[in-house]
mmCIF file of C-alpha atoms in Angstrom:
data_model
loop_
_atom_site.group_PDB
_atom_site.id
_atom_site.type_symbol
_atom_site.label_atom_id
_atom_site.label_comp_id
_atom_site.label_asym_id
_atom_site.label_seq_id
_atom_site.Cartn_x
_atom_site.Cartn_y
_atom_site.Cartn_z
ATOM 1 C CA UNK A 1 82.183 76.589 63.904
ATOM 2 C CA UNK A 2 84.044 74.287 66.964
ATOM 3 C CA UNK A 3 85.886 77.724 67.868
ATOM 4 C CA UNK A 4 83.053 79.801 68.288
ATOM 5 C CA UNK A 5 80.853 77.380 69.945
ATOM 6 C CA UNK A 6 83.820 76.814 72.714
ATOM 7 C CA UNK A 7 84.281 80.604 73.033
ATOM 8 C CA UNK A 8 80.759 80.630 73.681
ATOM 9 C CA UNK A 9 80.774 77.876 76.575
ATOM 10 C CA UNK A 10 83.715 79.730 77.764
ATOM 11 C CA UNK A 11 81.903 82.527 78.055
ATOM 12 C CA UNK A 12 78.690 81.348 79.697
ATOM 13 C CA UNK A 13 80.949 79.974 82.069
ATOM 14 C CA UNK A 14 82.296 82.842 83.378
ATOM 15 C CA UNK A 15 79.432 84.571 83.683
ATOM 16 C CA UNK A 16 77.862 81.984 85.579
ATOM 17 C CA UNK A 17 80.583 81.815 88.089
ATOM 18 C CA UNK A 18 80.307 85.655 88.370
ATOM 19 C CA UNK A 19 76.722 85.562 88.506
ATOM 20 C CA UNK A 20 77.619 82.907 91.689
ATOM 21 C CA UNK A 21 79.979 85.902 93.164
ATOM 22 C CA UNK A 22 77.836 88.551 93.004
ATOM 23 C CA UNK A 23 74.781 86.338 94.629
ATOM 24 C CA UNK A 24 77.352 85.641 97.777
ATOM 25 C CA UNK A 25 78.605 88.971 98.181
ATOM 26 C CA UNK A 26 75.166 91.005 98.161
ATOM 27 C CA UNK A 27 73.594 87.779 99.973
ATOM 28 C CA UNK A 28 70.985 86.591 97.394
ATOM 29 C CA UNK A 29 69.387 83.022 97.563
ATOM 30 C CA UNK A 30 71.949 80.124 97.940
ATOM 31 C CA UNK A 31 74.283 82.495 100.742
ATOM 32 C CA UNK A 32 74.458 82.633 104.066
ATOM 33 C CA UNK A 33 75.305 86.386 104.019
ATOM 34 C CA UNK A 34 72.939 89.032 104.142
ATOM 35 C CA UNK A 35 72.113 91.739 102.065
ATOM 36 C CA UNK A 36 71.569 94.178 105.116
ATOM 37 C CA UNK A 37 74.261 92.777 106.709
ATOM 38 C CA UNK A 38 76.924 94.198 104.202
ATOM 39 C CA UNK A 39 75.046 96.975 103.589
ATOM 40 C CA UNK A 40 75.633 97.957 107.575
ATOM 41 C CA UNK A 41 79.357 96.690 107.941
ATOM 42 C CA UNK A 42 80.679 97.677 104.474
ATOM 43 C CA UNK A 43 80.480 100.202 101.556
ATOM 44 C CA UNK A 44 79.249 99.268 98.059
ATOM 45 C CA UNK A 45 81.343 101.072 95.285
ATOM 46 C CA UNK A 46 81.149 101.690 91.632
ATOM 47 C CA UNK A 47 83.533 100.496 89.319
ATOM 48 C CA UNK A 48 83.929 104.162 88.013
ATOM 49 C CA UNK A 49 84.841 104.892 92.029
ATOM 50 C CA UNK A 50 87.229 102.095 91.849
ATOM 51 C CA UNK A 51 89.489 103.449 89.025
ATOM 52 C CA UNK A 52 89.048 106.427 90.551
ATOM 53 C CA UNK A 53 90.372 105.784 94.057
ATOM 54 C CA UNK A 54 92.940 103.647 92.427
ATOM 55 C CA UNK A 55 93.977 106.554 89.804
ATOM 56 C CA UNK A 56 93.121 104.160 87.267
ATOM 57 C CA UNK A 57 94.986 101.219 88.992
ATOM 58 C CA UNK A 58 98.548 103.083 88.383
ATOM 59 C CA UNK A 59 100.173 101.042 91.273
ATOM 60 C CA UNK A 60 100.408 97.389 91.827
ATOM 61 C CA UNK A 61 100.970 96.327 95.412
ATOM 62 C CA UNK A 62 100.776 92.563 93.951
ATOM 63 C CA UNK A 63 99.418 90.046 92.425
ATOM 64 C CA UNK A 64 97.591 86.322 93.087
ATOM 65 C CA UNK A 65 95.906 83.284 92.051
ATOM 66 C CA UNK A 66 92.593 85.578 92.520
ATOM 67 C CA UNK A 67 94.094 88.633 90.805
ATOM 68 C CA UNK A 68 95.903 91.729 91.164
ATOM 69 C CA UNK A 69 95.736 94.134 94.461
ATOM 70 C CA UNK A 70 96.021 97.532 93.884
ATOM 71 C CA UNK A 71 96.932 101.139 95.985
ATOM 72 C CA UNK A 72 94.624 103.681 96.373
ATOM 73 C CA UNK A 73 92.671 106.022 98.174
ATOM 74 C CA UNK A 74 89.343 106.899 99.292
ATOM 75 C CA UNK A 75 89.568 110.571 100.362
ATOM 76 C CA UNK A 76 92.857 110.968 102.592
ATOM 77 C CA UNK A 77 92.663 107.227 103.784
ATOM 78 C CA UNK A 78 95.107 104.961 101.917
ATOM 79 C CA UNK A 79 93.444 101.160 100.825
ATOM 80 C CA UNK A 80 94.263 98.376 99.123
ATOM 81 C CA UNK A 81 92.216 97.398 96.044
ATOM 82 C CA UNK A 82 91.910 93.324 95.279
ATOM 83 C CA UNK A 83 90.785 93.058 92.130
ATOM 84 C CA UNK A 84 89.103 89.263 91.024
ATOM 85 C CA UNK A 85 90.764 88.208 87.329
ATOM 86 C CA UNK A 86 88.599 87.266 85.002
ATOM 87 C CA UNK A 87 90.042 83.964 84.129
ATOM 88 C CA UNK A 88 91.368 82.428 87.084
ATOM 89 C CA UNK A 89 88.752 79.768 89.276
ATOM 90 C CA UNK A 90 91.122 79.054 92.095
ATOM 91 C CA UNK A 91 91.414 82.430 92.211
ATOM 92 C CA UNK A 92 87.465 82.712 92.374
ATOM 93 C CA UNK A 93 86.792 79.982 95.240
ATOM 94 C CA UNK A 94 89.200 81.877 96.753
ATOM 95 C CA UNK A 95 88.035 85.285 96.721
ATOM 96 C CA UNK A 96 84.206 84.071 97.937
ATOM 97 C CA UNK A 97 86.017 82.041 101.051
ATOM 98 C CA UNK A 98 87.453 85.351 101.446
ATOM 99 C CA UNK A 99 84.131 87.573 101.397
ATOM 100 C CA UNK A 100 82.258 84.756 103.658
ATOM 101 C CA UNK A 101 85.042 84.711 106.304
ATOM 102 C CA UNK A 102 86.046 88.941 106.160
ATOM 103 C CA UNK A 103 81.575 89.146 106.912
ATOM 104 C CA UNK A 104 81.970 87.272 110.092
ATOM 105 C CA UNK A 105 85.381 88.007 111.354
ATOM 106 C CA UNK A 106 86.497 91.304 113.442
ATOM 107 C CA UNK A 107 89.696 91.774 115.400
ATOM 108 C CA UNK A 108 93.218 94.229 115.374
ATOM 109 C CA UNK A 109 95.128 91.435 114.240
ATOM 110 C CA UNK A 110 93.353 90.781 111.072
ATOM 111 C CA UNK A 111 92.764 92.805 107.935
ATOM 112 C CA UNK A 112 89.389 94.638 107.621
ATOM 113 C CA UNK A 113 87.249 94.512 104.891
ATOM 114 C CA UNK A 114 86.707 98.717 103.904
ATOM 115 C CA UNK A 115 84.293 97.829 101.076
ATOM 116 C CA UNK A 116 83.709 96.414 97.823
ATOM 117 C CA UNK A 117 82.860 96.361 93.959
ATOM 118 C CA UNK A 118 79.898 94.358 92.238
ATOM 119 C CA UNK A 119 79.565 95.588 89.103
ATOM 120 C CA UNK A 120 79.141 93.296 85.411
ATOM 121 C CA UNK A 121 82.434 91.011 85.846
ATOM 122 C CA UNK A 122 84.624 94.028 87.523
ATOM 123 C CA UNK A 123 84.289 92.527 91.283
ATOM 124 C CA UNK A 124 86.510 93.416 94.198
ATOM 125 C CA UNK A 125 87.333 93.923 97.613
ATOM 126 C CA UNK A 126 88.568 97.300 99.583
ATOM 127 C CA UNK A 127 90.772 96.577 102.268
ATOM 128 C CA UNK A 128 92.738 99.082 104.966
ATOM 129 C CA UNK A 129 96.033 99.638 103.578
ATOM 130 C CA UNK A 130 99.421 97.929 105.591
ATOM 131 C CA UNK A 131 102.112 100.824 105.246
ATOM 132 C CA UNK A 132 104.927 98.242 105.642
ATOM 133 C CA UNK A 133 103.686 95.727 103.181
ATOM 134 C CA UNK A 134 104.477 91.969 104.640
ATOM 135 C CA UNK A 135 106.867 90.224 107.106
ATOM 136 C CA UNK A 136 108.884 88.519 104.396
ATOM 137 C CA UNK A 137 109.833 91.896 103.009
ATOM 138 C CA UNK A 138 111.535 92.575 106.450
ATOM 139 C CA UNK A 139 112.945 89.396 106.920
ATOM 140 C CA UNK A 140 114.323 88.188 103.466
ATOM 141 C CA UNK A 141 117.921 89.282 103.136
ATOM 142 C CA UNK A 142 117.628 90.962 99.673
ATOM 143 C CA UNK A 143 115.029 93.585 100.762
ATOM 144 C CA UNK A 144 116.446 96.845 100.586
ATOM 145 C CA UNK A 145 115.141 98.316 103.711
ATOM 146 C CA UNK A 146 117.569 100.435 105.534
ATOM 147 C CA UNK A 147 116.840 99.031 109.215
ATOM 148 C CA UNK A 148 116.232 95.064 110.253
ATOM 149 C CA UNK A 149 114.188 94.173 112.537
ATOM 150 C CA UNK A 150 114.850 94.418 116.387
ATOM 151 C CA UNK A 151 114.112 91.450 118.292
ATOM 152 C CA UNK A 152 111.449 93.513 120.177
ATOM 153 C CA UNK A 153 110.096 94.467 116.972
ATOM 154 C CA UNK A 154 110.450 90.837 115.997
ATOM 155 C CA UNK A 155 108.862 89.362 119.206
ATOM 156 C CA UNK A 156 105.747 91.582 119.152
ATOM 157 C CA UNK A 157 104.995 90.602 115.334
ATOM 158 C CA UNK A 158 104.807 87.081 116.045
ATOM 159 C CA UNK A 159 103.057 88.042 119.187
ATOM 160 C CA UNK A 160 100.293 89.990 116.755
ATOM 161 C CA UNK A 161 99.870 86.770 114.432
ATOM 162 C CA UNK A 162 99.856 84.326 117.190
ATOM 163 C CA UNK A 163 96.715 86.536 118.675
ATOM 164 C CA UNK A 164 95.144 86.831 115.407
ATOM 165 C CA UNK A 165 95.409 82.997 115.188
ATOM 166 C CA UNK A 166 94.020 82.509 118.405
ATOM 167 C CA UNK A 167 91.187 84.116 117.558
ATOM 168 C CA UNK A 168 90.549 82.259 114.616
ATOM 169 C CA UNK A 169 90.228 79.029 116.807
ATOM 170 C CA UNK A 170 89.129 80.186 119.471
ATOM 171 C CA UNK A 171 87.334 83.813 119.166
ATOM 172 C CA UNK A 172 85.448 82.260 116.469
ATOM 173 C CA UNK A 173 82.168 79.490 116.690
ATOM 174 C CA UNK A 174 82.432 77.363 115.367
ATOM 175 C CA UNK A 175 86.288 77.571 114.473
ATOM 176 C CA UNK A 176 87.798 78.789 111.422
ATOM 177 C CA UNK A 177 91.093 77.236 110.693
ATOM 178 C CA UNK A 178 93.746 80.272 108.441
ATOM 179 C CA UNK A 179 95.368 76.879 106.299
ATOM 180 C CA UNK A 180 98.192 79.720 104.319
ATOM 181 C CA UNK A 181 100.016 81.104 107.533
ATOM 182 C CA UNK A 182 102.997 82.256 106.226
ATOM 183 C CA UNK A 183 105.717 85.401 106.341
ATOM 184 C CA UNK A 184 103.872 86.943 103.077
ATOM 185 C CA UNK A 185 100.349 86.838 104.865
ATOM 186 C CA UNK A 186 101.239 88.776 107.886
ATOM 187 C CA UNK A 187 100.660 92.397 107.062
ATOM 188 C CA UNK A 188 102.768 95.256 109.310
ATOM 189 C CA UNK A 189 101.113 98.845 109.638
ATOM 190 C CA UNK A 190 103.547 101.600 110.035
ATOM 191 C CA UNK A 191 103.626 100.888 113.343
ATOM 192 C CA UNK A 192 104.610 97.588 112.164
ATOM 193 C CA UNK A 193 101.655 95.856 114.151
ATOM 194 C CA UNK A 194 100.619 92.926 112.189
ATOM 195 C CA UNK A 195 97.573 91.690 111.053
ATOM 196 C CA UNK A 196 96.625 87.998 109.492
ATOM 197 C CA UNK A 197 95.775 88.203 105.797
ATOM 198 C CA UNK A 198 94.750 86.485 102.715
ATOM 199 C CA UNK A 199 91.792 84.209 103.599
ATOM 200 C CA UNK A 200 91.484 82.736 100.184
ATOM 201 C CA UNK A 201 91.959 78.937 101.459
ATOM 202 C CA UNK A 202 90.601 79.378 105.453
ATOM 203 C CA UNK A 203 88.082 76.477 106.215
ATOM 204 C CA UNK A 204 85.361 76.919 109.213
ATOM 205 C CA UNK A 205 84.232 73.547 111.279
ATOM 206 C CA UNK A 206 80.822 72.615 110.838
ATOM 207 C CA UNK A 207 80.229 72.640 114.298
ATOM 208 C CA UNK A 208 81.386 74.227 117.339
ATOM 209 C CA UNK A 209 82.317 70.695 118.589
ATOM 210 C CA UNK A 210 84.133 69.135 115.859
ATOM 211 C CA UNK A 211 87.925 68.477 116.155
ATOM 212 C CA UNK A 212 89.163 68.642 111.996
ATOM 213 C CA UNK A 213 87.949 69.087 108.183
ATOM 214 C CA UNK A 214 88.482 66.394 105.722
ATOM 215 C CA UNK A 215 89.844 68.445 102.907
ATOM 216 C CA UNK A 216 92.527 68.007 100.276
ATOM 217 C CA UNK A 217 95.778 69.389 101.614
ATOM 218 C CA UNK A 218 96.360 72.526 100.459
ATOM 219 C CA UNK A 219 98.841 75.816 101.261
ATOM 220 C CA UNK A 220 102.234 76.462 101.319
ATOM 221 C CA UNK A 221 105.465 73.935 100.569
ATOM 222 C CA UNK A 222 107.548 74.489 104.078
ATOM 223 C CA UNK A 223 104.747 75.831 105.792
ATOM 224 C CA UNK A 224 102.392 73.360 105.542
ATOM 225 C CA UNK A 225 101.626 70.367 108.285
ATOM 226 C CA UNK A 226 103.544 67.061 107.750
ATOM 227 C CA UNK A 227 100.451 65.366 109.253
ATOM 228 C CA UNK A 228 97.526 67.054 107.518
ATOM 229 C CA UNK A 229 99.325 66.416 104.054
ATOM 230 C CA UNK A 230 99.474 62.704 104.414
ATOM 231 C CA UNK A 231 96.044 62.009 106.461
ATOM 232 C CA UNK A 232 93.866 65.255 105.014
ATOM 233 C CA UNK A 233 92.231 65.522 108.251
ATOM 234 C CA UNK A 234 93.180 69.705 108.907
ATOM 235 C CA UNK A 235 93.111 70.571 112.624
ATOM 236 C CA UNK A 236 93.796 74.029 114.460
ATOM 237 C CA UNK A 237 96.728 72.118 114.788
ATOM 238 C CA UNK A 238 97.840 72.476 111.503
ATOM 239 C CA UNK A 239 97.765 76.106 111.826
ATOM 240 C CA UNK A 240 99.843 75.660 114.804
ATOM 241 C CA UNK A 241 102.661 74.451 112.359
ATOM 242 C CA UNK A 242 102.696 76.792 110.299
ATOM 243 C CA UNK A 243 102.877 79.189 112.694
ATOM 244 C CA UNK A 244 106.476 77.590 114.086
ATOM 245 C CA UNK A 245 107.938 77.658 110.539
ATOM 246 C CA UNK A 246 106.893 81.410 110.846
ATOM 247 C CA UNK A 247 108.483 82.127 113.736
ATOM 248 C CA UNK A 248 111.322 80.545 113.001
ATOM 249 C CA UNK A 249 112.072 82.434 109.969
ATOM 250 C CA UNK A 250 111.432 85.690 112.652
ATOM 251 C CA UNK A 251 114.116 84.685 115.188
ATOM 252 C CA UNK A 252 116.635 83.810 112.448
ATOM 253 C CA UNK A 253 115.910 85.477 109.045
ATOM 254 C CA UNK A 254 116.879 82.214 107.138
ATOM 255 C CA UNK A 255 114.033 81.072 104.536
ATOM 256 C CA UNK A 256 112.349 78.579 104.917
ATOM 257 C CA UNK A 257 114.117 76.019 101.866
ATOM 258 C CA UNK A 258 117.636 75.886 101.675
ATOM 259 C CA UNK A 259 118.979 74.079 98.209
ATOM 260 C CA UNK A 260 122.138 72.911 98.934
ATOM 261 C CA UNK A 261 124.289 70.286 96.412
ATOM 262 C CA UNK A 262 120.674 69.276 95.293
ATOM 263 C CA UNK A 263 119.382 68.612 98.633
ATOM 264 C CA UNK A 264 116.670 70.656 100.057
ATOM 265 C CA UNK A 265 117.158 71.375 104.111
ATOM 266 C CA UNK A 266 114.360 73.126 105.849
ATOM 267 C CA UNK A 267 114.740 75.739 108.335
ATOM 268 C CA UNK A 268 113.773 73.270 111.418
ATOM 269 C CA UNK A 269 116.773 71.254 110.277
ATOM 270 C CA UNK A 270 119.312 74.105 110.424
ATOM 271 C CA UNK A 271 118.175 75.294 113.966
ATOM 272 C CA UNK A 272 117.873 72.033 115.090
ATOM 273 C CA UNK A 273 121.787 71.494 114.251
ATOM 274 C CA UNK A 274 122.658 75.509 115.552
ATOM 275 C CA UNK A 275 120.287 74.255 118.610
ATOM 276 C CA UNK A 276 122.635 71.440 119.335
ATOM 277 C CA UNK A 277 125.753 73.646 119.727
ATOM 278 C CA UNK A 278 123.973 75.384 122.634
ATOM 279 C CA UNK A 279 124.906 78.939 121.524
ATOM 280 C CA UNK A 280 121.653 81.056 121.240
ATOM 281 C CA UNK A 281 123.363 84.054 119.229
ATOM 282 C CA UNK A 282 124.325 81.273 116.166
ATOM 283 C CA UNK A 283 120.249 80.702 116.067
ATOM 284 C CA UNK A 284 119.332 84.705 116.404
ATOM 285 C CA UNK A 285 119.505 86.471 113.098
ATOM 286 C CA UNK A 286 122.981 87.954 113.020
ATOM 287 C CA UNK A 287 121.357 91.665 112.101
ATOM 288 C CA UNK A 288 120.683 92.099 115.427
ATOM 289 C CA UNK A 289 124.140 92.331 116.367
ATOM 290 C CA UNK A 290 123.267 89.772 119.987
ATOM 291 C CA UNK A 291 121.173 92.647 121.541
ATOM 292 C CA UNK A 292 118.209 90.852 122.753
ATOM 293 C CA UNK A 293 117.412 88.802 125.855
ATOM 294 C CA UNK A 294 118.983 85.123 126.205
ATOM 295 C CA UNK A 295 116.489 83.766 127.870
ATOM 296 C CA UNK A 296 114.079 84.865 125.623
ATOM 297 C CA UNK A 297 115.390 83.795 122.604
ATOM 298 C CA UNK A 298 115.811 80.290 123.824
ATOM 299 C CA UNK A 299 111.935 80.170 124.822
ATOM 300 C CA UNK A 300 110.726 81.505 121.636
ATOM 301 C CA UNK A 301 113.203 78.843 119.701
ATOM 302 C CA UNK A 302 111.423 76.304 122.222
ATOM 303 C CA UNK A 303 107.878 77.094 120.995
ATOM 304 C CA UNK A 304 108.705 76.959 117.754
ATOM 305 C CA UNK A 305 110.271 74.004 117.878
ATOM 306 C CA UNK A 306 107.559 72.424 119.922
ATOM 307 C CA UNK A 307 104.855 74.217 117.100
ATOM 308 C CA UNK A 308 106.678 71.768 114.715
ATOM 309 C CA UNK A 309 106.144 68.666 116.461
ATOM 310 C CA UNK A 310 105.542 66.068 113.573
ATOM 311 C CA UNK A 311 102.615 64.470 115.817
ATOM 312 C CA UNK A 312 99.995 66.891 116.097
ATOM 313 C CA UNK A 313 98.946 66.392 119.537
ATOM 314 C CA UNK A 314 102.491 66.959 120.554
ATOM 315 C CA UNK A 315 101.599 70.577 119.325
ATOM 316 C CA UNK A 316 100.523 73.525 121.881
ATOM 317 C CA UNK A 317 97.571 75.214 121.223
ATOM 318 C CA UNK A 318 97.432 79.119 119.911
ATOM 319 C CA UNK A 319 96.270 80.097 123.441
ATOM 320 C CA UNK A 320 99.364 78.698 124.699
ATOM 321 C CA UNK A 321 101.819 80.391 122.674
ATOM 322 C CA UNK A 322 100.172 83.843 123.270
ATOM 323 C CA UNK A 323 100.986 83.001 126.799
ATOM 324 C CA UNK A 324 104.754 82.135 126.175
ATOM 325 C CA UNK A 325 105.127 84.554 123.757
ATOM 326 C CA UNK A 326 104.019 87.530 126.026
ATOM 327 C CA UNK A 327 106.600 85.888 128.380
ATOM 328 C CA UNK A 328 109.347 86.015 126.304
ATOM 329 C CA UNK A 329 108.514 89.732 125.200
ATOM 330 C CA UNK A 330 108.310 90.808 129.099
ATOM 331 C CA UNK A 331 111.608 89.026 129.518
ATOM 332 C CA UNK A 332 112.965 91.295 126.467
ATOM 333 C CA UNK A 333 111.023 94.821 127.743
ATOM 334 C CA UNK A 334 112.943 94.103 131.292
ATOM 335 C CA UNK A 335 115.961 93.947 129.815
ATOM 336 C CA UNK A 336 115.645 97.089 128.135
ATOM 337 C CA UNK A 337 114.407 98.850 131.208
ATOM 338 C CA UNK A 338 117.237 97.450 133.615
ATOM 339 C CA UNK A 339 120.365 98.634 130.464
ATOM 340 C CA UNK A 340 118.056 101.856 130.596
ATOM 341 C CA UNK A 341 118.462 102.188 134.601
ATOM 342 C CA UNK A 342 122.683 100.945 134.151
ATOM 343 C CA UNK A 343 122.875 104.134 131.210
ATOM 344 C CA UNK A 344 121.052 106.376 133.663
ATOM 345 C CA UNK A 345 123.161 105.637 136.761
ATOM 346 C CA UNK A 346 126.144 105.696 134.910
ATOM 347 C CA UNK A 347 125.593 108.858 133.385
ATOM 348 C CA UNK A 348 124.604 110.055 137.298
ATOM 349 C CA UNK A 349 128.085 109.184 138.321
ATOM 350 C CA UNK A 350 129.968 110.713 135.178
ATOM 351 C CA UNK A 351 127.911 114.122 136.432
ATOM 352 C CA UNK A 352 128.889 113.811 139.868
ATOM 353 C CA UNK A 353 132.590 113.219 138.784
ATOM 354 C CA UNK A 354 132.719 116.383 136.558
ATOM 355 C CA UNK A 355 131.436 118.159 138.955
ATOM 356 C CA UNK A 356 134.137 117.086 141.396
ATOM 357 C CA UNK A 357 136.822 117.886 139.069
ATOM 358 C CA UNK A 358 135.516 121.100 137.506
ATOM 359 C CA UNK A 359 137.212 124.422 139.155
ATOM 360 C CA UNK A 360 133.953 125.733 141.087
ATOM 361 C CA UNK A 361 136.133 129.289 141.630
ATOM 362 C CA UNK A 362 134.560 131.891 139.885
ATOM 363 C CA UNK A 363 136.206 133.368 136.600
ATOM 364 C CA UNK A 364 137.653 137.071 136.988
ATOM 365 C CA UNK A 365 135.045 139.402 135.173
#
């Protein structure tokens, strides 16, 4: 009698908390989304269009706290399906945080909401589909992708997320603060432009004027703020952390925890000690074989560096590193162009000296 009277709680309580989901995502009383809102921006969708789009969810792209994301297609356009488990609350919170923030959000560098599902318990979300699935599948050493990286491809990634970021705090009033920037939430395209994902945990100020959140630390171990961990007060700032641990797993390819003889040494340790040595091409991942611009390297090591700052105000802001971070990819783009110019003259002079040396007397017929 105990057994079925808890399976029944359980039960109610799950439908209650989809009940909850489906009132914020079509905008009912208690949500401060609209009904004709999503109706204008996004497309509702049956579950019986889901499995269909998905071919009966045959591929798994991956899974999460809120569930499992799926491929598929809706006519000739490729998507990616999140699906919300039925048993997982963190996974819940997350995916409405996600719905409320995709409904208010718009720009290239951050995923776009195609659609969703709101049907019984089978809710989800339709996203445009990232070709090149995330950074850390470039970056970690045991991917099996035939070609690394460049460091222009490198430098224009981070470039991407920083502007995403920016927009966040900035593009957005009030300001919404990511809290999960990491390697496996930047999305590439197959242009591998990257877009800003996953914004299960993001928190938005109250007001255009405040300056933080009190919230219980949350996000990533090695990506997440010293600072906001110990004093709970999250800042932009925070974001601005996690950003330097990302890009300095994207100028060296190291991850971000190193275990060695039971001691764990994070990543702004190592470069810190390669930093000292004052030899830029022991800090650059090795798989780019030293062909990328000194100079820029060492400024994109400095903002990352200066990102990681363990007092917060000691941080730059988002804007700022867009700034640098075009720098140091104009720095790289110029010294393509000028070994471009060296190639072409050379190959000028070659031509003019094999024409010197070629017998010019015509051959008897």
């Amino acid at each position: 009698m105990l057994l079925v009277i808890a399976e029944a709680v359980i039960i109610f309580r799950q439908r209650k908390r989809y009940a909850a989901a489906r009132n914020i995502i079509l905008g009912k009383r208690g949500s401060s989304i609209k009904e004709s809102e999503l109706e204008t921006k996004q497309r509702e969708y049956s579950f019986n269009e889901i499995v269909k789009m998905t071919n009966n969810f045959d591929r798994i792209l991956g899974r999460g706290g809120f569930g499992t994301v799926y491929h598929g297609f809706i006519e000739d356009i490729e998507v990616a399906v999140k699906m919300l488990s039925l048993s997982s609350v963190q996974g819940y919170q997350q995916f409405i945080a996600e719905v409320k923030l995709l409904m208010r959000v718009h720009h290239r560098n951050l995923t776009s909401l195609i659609g969703y599902c709101n049907e019984e318990t089978n809710i989800g979300l339709i996203y445009e589909y990232m070709a090149n699935g995330n950074l850390d599948e470039h970056l970690s050493r045991k991917n099996n992708r035939e070609k690394s990286l460049n460091w222009e491809d490198r430098l224009r990634i981070a470039l991407d997320a920083a502007q995403g970021l920016e927009y966040l705090h900035n593009g957005c009033k009030p300001p919404i603060v990511h809290r999960d920037v990491k390697c496996t939430n930047i999305l590439l395209d197959e242009n591998l432009h990257a877009k800003l994902a996953d914004f299960g945990l993001s928190k938005c100020f109250a007001a255009d004027g405040d300056t933080h959140v009190s919230t219980i630390a949350a996000g990533t171990p090695g990506y997440l703020d010293l600072e906001y961990t110990t004093s709970n007060r999250l800042t932009e700032k925070s974001d601005v952390y996690s950003f330097g641990v990302v890009l300095l797993r994207i100028i060296t390819g190291q991850s971000v925890i190193i275990v060695r003889e039971d001691t764990a040494y994070h990543i702004s340790q190592r470069v810190n000690s390669m930093v000292a040595e004052g030899d830029i091409t022991k800090v650059v991942d090795s798989r780019i074989q030293g062909d990328f611009d000194r100079n820029s390297a060492w400024r994109a090591v400095e903002i990352a560096m200066a990102s990681l700052s363990v007092t917060s105000a000691e941080r730059p802001y988002m804007r700022d590193i867009v700034t640098h971070l075009k720098d140091c990819l104009a720095a790289e783009l110029a010294r393509k162009h000028n070994f471009c110019d060296l190639q072409n003259e050379d190959s000028v002079e070659q031509f003019s000296v094999n024409l010197i040396s070629t017998d010019m007397t015509p051959s008897a017929r």
